[in-house]
C-alpha positions as a printed NumPy array, in Angstrom:
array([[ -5.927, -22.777, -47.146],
       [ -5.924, -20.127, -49.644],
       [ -2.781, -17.789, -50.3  ],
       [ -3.196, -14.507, -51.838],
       [ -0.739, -11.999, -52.879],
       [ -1.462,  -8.413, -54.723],
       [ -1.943, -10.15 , -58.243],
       [ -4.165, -13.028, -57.073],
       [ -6.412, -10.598, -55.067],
       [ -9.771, -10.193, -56.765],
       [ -9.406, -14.199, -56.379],
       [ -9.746, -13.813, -52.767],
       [-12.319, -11.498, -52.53 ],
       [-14.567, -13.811, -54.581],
       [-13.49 , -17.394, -52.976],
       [-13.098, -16.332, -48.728],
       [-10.987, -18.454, -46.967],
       [ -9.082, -19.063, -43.673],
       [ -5.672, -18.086, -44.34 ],
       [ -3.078, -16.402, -44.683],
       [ -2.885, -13.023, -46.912],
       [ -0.425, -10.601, -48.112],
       [ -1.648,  -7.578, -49.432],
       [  1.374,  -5.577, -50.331],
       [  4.46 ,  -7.514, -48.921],
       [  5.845,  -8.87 , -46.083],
       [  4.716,  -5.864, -43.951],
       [  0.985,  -6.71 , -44.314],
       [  1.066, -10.018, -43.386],
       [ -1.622, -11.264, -41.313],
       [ -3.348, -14.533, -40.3  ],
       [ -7.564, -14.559, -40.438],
       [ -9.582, -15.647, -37.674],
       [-10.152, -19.63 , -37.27 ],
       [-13.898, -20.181, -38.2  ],
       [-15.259, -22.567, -35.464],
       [-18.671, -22.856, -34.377],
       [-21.182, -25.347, -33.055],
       [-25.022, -25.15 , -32.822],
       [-25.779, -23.509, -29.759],
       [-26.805, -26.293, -27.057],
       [-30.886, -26.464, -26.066],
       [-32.001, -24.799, -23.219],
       [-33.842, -27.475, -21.091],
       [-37.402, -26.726, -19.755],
       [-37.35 , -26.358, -16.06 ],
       [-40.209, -25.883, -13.81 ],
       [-40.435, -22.803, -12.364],
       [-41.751, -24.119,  -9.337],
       [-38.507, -26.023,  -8.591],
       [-36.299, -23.398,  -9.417],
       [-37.789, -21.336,  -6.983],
       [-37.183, -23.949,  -4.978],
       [-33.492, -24.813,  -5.508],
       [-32.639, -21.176,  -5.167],
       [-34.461, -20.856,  -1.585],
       [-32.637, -24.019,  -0.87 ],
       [-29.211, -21.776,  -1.736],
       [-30.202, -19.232,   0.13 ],
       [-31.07 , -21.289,   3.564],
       [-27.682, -22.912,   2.789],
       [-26.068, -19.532,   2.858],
       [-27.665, -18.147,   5.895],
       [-26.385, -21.505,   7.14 ],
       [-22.573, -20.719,   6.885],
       [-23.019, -16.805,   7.96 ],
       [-24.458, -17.907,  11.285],
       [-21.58 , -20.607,  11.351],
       [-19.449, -17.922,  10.812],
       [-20.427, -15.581,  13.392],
       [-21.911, -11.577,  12.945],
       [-19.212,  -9.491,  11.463],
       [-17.634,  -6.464,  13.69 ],
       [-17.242,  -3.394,  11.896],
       [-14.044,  -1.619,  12.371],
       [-15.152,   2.15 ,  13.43 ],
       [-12.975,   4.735,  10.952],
       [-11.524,   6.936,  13.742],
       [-10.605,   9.756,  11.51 ],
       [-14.276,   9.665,  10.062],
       [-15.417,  11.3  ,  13.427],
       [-15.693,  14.453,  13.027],
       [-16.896,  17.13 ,  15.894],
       [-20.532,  18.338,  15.231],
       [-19.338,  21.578,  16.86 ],
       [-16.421,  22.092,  13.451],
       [-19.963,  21.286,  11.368],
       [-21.326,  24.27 ,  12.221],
       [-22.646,  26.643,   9.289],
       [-21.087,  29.528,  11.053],
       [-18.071,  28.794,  11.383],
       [-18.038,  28.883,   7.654],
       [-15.341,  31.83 ,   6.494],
       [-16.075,  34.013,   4.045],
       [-12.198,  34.891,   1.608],
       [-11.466,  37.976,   0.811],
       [-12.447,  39.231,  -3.085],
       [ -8.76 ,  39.599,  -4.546],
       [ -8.885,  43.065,  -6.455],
       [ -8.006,  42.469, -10.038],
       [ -4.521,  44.21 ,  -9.63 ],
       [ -3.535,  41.632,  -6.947],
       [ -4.533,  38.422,  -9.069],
       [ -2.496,  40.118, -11.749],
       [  0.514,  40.771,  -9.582],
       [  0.743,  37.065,  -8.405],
       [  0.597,  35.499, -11.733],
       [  3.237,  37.979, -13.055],
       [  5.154,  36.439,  -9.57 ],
       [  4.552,  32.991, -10.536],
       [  5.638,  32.815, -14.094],
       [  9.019,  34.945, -12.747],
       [  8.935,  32.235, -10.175],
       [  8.695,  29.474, -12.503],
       [ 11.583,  30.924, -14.841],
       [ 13.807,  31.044, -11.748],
       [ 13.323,  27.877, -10.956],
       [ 13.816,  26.653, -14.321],
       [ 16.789,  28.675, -15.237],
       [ 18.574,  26.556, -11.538],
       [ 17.401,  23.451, -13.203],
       [ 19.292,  24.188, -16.301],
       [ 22.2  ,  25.606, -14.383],
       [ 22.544,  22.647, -12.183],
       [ 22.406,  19.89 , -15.223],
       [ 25.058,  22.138, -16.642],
       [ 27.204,  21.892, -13.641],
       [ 26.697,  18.472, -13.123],
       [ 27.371,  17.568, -17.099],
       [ 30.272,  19.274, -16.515],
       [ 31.853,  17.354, -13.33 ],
       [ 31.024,  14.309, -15.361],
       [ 32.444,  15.048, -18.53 ],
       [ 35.656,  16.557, -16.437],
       [ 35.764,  13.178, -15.238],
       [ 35.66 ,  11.039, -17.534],
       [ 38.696,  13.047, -18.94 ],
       [ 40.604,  13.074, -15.624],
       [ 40.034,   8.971, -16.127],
       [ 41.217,   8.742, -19.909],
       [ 44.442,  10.472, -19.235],
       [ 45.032,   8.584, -16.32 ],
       [ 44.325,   5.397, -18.97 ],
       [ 47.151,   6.398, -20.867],
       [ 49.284,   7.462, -17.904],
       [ 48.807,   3.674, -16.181],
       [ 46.406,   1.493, -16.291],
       [ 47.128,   0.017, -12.95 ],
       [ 46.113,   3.516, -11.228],
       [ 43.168,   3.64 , -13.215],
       [ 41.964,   0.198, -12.431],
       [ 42.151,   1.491,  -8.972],
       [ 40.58 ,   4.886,  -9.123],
       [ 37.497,   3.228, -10.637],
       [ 37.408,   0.284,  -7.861],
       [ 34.544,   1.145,  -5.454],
       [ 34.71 ,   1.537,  -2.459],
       [ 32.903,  -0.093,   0.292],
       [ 34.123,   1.584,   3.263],
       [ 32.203,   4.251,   2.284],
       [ 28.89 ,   3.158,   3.911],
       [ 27.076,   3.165,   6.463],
       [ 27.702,   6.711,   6.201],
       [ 27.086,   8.524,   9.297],
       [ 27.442,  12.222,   9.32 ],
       [ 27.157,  14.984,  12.044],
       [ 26.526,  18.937,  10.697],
       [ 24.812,  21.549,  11.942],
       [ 21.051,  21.92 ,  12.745],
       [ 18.896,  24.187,  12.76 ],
       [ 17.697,  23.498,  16.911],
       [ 20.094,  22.279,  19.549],
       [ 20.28 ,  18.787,  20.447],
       [ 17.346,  17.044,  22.419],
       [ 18.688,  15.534,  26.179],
       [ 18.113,  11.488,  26.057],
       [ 16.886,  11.853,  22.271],
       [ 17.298,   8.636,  20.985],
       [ 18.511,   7.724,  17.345],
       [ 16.581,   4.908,  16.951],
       [ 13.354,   6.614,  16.232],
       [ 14.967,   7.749,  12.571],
       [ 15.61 ,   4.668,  11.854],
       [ 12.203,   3.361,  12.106],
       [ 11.696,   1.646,  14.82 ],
       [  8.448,   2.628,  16.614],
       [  5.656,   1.45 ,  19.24 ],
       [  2.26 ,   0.3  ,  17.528],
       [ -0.113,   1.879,  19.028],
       [ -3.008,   1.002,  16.574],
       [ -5.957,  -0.283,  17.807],
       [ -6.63 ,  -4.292,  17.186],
       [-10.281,  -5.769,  16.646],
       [-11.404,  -9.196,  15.931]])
């Protein structure tokens, strides 16, 4: 194993060896590859003729275990289906041409759109930020008021959940609605093949 640092080096480049070099310092360490090899093994002559053979062999064997097996059923893709009627060439619409004016008028509408939106992001970070930093101050003074009333506004609390709540909405109650259904639960209706 030969070790080479930045004096040594023109040593290495004449003499290559497996190990370990350092060009400049420790930050160019590196290991070099293991040099192992072994003459490549000799392909034995086979007849032709029986390797034909053996593969038509594989093959019967093959057919073999897909008869065992039985013929595969293809699932059909029910939302591949599609109406020939809706195929129809005609049915084809053509857009309207958007006048130059009106392709201007809705990008100058996004980008205001996009600042608005932006300009709420911002504002509602800020808010939050806020509430949190107002916090954490509400908590330190109460540290240095008691520590037993802090240790109990920062207990959690597990009442808290499963939080039901009712508000208002936006139709009226459905008659014999159940609740159920939000949760998840649901009838499988999806066709089963074999």
């Amino acid at each position: 194993m030969g070790v080479c640092n930045h004096t040594k080096l023109y040593v290495c480049a004449l003499h290559p060896s497996r190990g370990i070099f350092t060009g400049v310092g420790g930050l160019a360490f590196r290991a070099s590859q293991s040099l192992q090899a072994e003459p490549p093994k000799k392909k034995k002559k086979t007849d032709p003729k029986q390797e034909q053979l053996r593969q038509h062999r594989y093959l019967k064997r093959l057919k073999k275990l897909q008869y065992k097996m039985g013929k595969a059923e293809l699932k059909p893709v029910e939302e591949m289906r599609v109406d020939r009627a809706l195929l129809d060439e005609s049915r084809k619409r053509d857009l309207p041409e958007i006048p130059p004016e009106e392709q201007e008028r809705r990008a100058l509408l996004l980008k205001r759109w996009s600042k608005f939106k932006f300009a709420q992001h911002v504002a509602e970070t800020r808010l939050i930020e806020g509430a949190i930093k107002a916090q954490e101050k509400a908590l330190n003074e109460l540290r240095t008021e008691s520590e037993e009333l802090y240790q109990q506004a920062i207990k959690t609390d597990n009442s808290l959940f499963p939080l039901e709540g009712v508000g208002p909405t936006h139709t009226p109650a459905i008659d014999g609605f159940d609740k159920k259904v939000i949760d998840g639960e649901y009838v499988d209706v999806t066709r089963q093949y074999r």
